[in-house]
XYZ file of C-alpha atoms in Angstrom:
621
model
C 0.000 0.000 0.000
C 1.486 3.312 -0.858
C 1.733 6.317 1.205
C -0.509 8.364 -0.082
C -3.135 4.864 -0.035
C -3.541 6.253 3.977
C -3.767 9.895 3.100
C -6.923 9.038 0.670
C -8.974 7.245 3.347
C -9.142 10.170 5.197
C -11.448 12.251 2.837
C -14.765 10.993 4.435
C -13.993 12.520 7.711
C -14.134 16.035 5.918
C -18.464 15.775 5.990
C -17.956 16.439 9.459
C -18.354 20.179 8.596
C -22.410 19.425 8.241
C -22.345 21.348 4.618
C -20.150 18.412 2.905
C -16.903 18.774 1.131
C -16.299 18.914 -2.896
C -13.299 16.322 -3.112
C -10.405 16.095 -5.321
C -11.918 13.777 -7.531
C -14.654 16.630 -8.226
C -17.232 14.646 -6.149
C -19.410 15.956 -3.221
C -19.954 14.130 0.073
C -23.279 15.543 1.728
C -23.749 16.014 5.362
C -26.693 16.815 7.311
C -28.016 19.908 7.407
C -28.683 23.468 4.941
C -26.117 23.386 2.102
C -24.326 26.164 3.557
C -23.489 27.939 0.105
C -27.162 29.003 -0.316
C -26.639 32.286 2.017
C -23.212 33.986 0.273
C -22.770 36.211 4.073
C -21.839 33.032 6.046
C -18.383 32.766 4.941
C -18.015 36.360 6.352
C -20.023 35.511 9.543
C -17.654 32.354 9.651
C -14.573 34.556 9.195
C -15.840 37.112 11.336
C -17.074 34.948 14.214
C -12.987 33.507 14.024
C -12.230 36.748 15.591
C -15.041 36.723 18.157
C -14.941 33.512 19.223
C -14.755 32.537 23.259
C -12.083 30.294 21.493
C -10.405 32.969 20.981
C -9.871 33.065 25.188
C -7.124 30.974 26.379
C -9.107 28.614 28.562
C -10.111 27.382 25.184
C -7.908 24.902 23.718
C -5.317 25.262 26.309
C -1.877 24.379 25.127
C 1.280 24.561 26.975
C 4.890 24.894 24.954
C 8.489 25.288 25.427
C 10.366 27.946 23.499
C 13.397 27.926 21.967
C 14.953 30.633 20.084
C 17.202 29.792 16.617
C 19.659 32.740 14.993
C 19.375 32.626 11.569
C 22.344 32.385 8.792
C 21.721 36.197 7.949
C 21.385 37.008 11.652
C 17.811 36.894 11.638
C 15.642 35.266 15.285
C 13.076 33.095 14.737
C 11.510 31.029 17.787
C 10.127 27.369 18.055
C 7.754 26.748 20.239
C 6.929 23.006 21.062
C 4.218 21.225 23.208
C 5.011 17.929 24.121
C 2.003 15.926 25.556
C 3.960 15.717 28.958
C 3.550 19.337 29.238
C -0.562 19.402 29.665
C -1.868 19.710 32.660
C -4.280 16.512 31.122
C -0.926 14.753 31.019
C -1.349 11.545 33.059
C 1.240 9.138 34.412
C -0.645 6.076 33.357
C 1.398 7.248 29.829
C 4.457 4.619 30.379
C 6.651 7.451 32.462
C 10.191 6.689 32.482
C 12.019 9.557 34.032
C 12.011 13.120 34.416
C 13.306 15.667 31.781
C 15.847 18.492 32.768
C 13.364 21.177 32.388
C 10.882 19.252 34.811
C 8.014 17.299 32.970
C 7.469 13.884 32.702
C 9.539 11.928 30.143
C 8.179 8.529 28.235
C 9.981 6.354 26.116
C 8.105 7.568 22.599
C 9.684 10.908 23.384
C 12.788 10.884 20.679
C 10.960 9.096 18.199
C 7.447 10.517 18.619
C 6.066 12.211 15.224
C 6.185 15.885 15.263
C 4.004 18.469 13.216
C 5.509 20.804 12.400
C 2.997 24.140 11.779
C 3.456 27.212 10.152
C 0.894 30.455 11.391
C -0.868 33.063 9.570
C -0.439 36.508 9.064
C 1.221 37.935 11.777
C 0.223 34.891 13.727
C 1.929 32.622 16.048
C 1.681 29.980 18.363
C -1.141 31.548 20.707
C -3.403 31.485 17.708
C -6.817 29.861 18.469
C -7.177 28.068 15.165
C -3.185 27.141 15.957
C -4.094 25.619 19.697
C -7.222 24.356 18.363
C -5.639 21.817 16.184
C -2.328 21.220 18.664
C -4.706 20.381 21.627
C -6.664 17.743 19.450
C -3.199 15.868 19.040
C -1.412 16.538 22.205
C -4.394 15.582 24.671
C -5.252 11.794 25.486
C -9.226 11.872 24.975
C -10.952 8.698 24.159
C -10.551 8.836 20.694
C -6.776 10.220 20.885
C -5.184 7.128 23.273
C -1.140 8.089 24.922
C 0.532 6.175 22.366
C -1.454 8.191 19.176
C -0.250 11.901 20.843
C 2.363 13.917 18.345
C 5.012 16.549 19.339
C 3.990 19.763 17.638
C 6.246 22.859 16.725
C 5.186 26.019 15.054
C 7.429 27.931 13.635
C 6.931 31.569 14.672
C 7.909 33.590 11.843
C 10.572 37.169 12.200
C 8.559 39.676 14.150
C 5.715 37.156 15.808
C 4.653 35.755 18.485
C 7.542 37.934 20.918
C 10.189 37.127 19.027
C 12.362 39.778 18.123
C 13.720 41.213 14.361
C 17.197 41.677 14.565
C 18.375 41.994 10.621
C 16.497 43.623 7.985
C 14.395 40.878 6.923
C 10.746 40.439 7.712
C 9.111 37.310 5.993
C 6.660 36.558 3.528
C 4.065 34.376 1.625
C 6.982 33.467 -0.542
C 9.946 32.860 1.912
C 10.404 29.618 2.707
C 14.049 29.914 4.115
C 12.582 30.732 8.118
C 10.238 27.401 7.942
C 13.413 25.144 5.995
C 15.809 26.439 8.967
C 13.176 25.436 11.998
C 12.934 22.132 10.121
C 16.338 21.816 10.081
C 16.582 22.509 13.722
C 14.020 19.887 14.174
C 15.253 16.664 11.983
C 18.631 17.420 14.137
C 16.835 17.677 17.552
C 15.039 14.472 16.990
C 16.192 12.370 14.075
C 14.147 9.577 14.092
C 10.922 11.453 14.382
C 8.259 11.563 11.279
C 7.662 15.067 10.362
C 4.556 16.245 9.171
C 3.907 19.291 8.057
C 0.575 22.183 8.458
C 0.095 25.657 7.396
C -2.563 27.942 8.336
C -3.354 30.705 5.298
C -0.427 32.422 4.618
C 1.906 29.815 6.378
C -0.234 27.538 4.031
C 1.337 29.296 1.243
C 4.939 28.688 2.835
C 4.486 25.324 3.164
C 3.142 24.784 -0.226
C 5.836 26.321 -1.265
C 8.746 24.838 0.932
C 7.681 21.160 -0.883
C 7.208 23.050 -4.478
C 10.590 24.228 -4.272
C 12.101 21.446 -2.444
C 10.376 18.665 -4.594
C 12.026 15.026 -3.672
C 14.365 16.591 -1.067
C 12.057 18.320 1.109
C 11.955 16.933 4.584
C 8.141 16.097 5.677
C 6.686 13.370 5.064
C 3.792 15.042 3.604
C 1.864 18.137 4.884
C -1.471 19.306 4.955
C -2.444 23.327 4.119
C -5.722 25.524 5.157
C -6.964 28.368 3.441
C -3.931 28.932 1.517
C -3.687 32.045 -0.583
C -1.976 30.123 -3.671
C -2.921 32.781 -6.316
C -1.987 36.072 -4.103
C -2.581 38.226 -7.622
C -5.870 37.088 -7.411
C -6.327 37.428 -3.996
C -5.152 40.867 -3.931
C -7.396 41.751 -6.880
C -10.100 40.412 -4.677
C -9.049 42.121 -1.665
C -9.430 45.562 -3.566
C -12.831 45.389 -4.454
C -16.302 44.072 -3.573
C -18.306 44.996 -0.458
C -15.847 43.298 2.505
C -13.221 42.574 0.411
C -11.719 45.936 1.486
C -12.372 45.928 5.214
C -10.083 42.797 5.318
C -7.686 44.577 3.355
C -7.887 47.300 5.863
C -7.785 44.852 8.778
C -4.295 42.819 7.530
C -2.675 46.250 6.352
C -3.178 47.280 9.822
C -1.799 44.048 11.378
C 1.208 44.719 9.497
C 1.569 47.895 10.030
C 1.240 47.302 13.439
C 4.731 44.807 13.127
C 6.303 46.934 11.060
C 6.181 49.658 14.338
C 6.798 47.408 16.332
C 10.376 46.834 14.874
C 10.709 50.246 13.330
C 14.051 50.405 15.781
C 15.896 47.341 14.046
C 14.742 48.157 10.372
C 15.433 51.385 11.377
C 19.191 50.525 11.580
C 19.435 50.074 7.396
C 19.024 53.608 6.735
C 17.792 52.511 2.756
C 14.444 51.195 4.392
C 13.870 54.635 6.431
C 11.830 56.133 3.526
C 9.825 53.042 3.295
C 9.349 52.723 6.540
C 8.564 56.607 7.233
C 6.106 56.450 3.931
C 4.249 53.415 6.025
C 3.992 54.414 9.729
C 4.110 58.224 9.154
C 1.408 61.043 8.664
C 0.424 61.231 4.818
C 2.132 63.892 3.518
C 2.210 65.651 -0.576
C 5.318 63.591 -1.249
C 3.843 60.355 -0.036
C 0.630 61.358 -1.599
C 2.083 61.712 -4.818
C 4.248 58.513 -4.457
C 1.277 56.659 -3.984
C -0.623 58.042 -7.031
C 2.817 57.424 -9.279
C 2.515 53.643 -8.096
C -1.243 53.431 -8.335
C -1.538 52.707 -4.559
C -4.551 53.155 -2.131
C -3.372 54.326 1.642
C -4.471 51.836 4.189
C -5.061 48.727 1.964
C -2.763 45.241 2.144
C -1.505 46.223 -1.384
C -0.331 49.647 -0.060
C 1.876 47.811 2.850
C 3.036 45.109 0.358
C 4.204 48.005 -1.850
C 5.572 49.821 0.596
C 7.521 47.387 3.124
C 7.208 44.230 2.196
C 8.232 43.978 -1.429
C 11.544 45.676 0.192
C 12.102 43.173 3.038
C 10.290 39.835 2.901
C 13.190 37.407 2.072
C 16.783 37.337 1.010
C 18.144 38.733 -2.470
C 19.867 37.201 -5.053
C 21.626 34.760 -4.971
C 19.431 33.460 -2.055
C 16.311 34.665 -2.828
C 14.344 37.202 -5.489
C 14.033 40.185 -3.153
C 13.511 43.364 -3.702
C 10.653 43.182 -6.383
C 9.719 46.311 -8.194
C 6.472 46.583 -7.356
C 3.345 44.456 -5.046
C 2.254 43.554 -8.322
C 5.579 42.011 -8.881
C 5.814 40.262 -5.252
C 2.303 38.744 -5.876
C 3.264 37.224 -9.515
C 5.792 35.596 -7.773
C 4.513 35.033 -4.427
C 1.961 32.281 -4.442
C 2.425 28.707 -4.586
C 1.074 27.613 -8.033
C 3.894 27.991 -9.633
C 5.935 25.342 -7.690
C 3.034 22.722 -6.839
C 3.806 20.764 -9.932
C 7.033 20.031 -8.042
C 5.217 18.553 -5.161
C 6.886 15.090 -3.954
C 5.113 14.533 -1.095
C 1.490 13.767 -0.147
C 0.000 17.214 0.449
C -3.323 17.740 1.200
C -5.318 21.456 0.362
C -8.461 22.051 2.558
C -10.039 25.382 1.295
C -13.637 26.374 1.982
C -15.937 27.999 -1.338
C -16.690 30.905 0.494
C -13.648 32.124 2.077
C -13.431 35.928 1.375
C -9.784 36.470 1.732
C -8.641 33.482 -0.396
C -9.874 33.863 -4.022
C -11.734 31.588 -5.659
C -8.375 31.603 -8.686
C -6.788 29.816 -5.577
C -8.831 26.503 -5.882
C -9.090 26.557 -10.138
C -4.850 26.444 -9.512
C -5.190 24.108 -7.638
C -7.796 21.855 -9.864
C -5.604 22.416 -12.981
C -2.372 21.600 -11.463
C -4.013 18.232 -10.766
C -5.537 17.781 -13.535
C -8.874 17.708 -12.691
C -10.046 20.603 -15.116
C -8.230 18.586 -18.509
C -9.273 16.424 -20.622
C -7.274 13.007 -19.082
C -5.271 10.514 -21.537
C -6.325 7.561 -22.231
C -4.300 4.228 -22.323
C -4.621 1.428 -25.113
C -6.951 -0.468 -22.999
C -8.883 2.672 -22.621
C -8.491 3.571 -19.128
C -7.715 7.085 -18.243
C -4.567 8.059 -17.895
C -3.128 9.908 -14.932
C -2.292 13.574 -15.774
C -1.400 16.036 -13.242
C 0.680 16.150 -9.369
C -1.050 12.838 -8.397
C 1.005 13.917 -4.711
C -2.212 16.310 -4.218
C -5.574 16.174 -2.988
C -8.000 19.239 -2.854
C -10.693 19.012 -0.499
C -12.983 22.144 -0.807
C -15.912 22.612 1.539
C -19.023 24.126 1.776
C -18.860 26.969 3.512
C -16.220 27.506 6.462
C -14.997 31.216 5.577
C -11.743 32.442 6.292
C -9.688 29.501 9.431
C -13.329 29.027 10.598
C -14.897 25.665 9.820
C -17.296 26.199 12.599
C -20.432 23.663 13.476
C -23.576 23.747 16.025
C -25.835 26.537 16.629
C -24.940 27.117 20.316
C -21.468 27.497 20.901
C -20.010 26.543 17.771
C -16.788 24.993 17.749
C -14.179 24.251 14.757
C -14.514 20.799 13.275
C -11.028 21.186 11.301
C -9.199 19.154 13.890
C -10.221 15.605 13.491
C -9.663 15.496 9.872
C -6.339 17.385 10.100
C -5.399 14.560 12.696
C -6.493 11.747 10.362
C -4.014 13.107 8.263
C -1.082 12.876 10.216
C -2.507 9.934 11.347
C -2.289 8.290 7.789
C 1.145 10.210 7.025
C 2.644 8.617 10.597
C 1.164 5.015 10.048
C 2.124 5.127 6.120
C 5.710 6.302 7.061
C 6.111 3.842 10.191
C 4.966 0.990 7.523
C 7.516 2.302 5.263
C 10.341 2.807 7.076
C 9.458 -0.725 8.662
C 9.718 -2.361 5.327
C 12.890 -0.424 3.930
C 15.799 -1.887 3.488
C 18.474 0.033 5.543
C 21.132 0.168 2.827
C 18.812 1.794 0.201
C 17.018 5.457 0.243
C 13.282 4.619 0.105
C 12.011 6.877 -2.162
C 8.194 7.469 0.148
C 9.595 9.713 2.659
C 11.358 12.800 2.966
C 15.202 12.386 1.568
C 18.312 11.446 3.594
C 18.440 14.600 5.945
C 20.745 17.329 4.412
C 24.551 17.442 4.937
C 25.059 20.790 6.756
C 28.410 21.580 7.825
C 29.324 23.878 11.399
C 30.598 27.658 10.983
C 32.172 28.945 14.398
C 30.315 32.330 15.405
C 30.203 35.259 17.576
C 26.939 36.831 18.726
C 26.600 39.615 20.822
C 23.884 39.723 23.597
C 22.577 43.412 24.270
C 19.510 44.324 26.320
C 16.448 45.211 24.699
C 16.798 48.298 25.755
C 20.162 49.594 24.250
C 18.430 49.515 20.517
C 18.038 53.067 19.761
C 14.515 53.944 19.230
C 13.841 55.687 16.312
C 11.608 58.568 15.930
C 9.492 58.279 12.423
C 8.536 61.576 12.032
C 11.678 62.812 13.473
C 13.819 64.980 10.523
C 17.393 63.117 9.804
C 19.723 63.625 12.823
C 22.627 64.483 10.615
C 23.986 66.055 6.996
C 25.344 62.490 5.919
C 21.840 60.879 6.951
C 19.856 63.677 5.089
C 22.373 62.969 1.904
C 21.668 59.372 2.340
C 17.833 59.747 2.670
C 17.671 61.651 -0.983
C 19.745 58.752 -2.237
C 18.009 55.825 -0.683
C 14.062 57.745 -1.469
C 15.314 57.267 -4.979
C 16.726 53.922 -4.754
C 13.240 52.726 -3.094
C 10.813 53.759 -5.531
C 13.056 51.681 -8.029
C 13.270 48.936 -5.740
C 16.661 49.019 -4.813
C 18.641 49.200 -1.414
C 22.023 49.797 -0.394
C 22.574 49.817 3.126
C 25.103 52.052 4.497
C 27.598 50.363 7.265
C 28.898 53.441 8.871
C 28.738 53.398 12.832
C 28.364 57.021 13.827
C 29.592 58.722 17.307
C 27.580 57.783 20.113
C 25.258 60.262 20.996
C 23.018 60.393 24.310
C 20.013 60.501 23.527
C 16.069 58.758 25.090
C 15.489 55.641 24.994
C 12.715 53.527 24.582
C 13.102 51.397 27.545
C 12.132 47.192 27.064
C 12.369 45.820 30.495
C 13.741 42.822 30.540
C 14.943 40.162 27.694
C 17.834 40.543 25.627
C 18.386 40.755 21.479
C 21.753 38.466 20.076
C 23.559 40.339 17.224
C 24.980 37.935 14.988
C 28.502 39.094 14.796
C 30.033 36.772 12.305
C 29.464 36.997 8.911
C 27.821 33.332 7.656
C 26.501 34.140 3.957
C 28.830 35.539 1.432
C 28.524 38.520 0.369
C 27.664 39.683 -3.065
C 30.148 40.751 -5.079
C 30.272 44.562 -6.813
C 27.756 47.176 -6.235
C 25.207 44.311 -5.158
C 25.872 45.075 -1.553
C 24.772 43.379 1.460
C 20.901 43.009 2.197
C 22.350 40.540 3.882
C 24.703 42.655 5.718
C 24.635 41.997 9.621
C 23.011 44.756 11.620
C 24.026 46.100 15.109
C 22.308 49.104 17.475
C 26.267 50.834 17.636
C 24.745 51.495 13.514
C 22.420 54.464 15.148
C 23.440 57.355 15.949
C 21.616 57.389 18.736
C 23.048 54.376 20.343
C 24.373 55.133 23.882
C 25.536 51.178 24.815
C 28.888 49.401 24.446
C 30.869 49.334 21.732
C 29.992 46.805 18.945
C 31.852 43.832 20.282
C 32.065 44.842 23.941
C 29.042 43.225 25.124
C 28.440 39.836 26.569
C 30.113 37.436 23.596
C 28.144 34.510 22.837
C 30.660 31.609 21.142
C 28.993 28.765 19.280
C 28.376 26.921 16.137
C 25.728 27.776 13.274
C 24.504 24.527 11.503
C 24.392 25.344 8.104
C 23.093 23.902 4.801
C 26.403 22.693 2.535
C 24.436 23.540 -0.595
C 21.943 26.295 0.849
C 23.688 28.247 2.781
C 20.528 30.474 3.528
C 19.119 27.612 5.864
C 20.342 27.292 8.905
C 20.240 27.982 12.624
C 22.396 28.381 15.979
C 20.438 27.625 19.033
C 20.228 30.294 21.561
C 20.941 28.739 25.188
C 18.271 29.603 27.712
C 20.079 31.980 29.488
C 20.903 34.128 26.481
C 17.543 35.409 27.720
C 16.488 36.478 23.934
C 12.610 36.098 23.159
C 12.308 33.659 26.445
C 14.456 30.992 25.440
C 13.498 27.663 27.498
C 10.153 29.218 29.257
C 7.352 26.698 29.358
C 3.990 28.871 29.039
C 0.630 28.797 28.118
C 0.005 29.817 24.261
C -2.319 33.046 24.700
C -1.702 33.798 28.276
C 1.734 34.243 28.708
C 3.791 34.171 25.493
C 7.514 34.973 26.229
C 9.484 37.728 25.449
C 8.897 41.779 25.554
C 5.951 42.721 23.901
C 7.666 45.534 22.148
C 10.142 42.778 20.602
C 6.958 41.365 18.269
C 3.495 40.656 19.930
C 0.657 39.759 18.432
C -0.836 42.803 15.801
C -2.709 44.823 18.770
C -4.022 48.712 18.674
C -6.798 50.266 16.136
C -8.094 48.533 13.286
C -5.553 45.436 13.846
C -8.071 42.123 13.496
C -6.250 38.504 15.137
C -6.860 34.968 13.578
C -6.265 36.079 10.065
């Protein structure tokens, strides 16, 4: 039986939803109840009611983690958090309990080789999401129909900026980077080796993942995945963002959750003087010249385009040779951004769950997906006149009726989200297909059903420098240049970002006294070694390391006169962009080693990258 024979069984679970789901096969599997497509408003009330939700409350879902905090090859943070079953308080010790881990919980002998999921968030999610602890919950509880020996270890991914977890180079992320996700994978494979990894994405995560297989093809390292409301046309999607009757207001709503990141690490971007009129254009007043800007690149203030155009085109993964950043234009990023054009590549069983009525992903999204497995062509046939195969066989599209936007809600009276169980017979088939696999492989030989031989990566010694939060210079956005040579450099750099361009200036100016914005507590690490090469000629560092002593304004050490970290970065031999250097707990940076409760008390200062808060920001997206 092949691997993906499990993952097919699974599609009957999906009329849980009560509206029944459109298969892959272009079927539909009818559930009880009114075919929720007749009133067009419920996918917004399902989208809406994601945000209003008592599930939205902690005591919902409850899931407790353990963070740990990777620096990136470009000197990038990115944190991992991971709940183990033995860390829920419905943990029991009737769960074959060996011993006792370091860090305090209960230890049992599944624990190195227990399957892990490893989950990538939404838009300026992160681990405290509800749809996030909704689904971790269902497979890190025993329940009756979850036994001990059928809980997973899961692992999301927080991506630059989220979730308390600080920026420290001048790289954000995006629906198209995949780099982040491939590095905390990395991490993983390493941490436990003989653990099946599965893979989820939530919406634009979904993309990421999609995209992390696409791109990876036969060497990616899952098993298979499964994606949610993933944006895979985001040209589309933005088209459909800019008009209708809501399309807008959720436009508004995720321009203002970025925004809101973007301010939040204003201070660190800050430190590449090139992104200063970018970042002045987004979280400044409108003025003429911004007005004017805007009209030149045919851009509406206060939509998700407008942000995209502004910031994130600029800053949302690595350039060449690592990556395609900057693009000229959002238009550009979104050509290039979705995952459509790498799902033929697709090795692995990966399964796309998308509702008909969600009003953020378009419609474009699913037809992608239909033609890239060939459900919308005419099919071969053989000499015996069966029909041939055409299309990425490795993919199944499930679309229901109804479910909005991450809602998938049932009952009347306190509705709660169905999503989990079939997610969980997912990973279910993907675990059982891969134990049955690797059981059957011969040792000597590469089965070709799983994820490839894990990825030679070689160790680069390093030097990071740990600073307090508070000793990054905050910088003032409507504040006029604090020198000649900056005001020189902000003519230069305007110019270079309308056409797309950066070229970050490494000068470290004269400490200067000057206030602070104090962080209490925590700590950022300053990558101090140079991993990636750098480009050659006039091409200059994006990937340049950044350091506070680069403000004028900073009043701290010297660069290189702080606490020292010394330690090893595992990198990728043939992508050097992926890899990561484990921060010890007592670094202190974005709560390394804290065991907390996702949506109560996430780690880290707040001003190092909570969750999208003030006016107009909108969570669960």
């Amino acid at each position: 039986m092949g691997l993906w024979d499990y993952g097919s069984r699974l599609v009957s679970g999906l009329s849980g939803a009560g509206a029944g789901a459109k298969t892959g096969t272009g079927q539909s599997q009818s559930g009880k109840g009114l075919i929720a497509e007749a009133n067009p408003m419920l996918g917004h009330a399902q989208t809406i009611y994601s945000v209003l939700a008592p599930t939205q409350k902690p005591d919902y879902d409850p899931v407790r983690y353990k963070r740990y905090v990777l620096l990136t090859t470009d000197g990038g943070t990115i944190s991992v958090d991971v709940a183990e079953p033995e860390l829920q308080d419905a943990w029991r010790d009737d769960a074959g309990v060996e011993h006792e881990h370091a860090d305090g919980h209960s230890k049992t002998k599944t624990d190195e080789n227990r399957p892990t999921v490893v989950i990538a968030h939404g838009l300026t999610g992160g681990s405290h999401e509800s749809y996030v602890r909704h689904l971790i919950s269902h497979l890190v509880t025993p329940s009756p129909q979850r036994p001990a020996s059928k809980l997973y270890r899961c692992a999301v991914i927080n991506f630059r900026g989220c979730a308390n977890t600080p920026v420290t180079s001048r790289q954000l992320y995006s629906a198209m980077k995949t780099a982040d996700y491939a590095s905390g994978l990395s991490w993983i494979r390493n941490q436990w080796p003989d653990s099946v990894c599965v893979g989820v994405g939530f919406s634009l995560g979904a993309n990421v993942v999609s995209r992390y297989l696409g791109e990876w093809g036969d060497q990616a390292q899952l098993w298979g995945a499964a994606v949610l409301a993933a944006p895979f046309d985001t040209l589309a999607g933005s088209h459909s963002l800019e008009s209708g009757l809501l399309g807008p207001i959720y436009s508004k709503a995720m321009c203002n959750n970025l925004s809101a990141l973007a301010r939040a690490h204003k201070d660190t971007l800050s430190l590449d003087k090139s992104l200063r009129p970018a970042l002045r254009h987004l979280l400044g007043p409108p003025t003429d010249q911004t007005d004017q800007l805007d009209r030149e690149r045919h851009q509406k203030r206060g939509t998700l385009k407008w942000v995209d155009d502004t910031v994130t085109r600029l800053v949302g993964g690595h350039q060449q040779p690592f990556g395609l950043f900057p693009f000229e234009s959002s238009h550009a990023y979104y050509s290039n951004a979705g995952a459509l054009s790498v799902l033929k590549h697709v090795a692995r069983p990966l399964l796309v769950l998308n509702a008909d009525d969600d009003p953020i992903v378009a419609p474009e999204s699913v037809k992608g997906v239909r033609q890239v497995i060939g459900l919308d062509a005419e099919q071969d046939v053989h000499q015996d006149g069966s029909a041939r195969e055409r299309g990425n066989a490795n993919i199944i599209l499930c679309t229901t009726r109804g479910g909005g936007h991450l809602g998938w809600w049932q009952g009347n009276r306190n509705p709660t989200r169905w999503l989990a169980k079939p997610v969980g017979e997912f990973v279910d088939a993907m675990v059982k297909g891969a134990q049955d696999v690797l059981a059957s492989a011969d040792d000597a030989l590469e089965h070709s059903a799983g994820p490839a031989q894990k990825r030679r990566t070689k160790q680069v010694a390093i030097e990071a420098e740990l600073l307090g939060c508070e000793l990054l210079p905050a910088w003032d956005v409507q504040a006029e240049s604090e020198t000649e040579e900056e005001d020189a450099r902000g003519t230069e750099s305007g110019d270079k970002f309308k056409r797309g361009t950066q070229n970050a200036d490494n000068t470290t100016t004269s400490a200067k006294a000057a206030a602070l914005a104090p962080v209490k507590g925590g700590r950022h690490a300053w990558l101090l070694s140079p991993v990636l090469p750098l480009p050659k000629g006039d091409a200059i560092a994006h990937d340049q390391l950044l350091h506070p002593s680069m403000s004028s304004r900073y009043s701290g050490p010297a660069k290189g006169q702080g606490e020292i970290l010394k330690s090893f970065m595992t990198v990728d031999e043939e992508k050097v962009e992926i890899g990561y250097c484990l921060l010890p707990d007592h670094s202190n940076v974005a709560g390394a080693g804290s065991i907390f409760r996702g949506g109560v008390d996430t780690p880290g200062s707040k001003e190092s990258g909570g969750a999208a808060s003030g006016s107009g920001t909108i969570r669960g997206l």
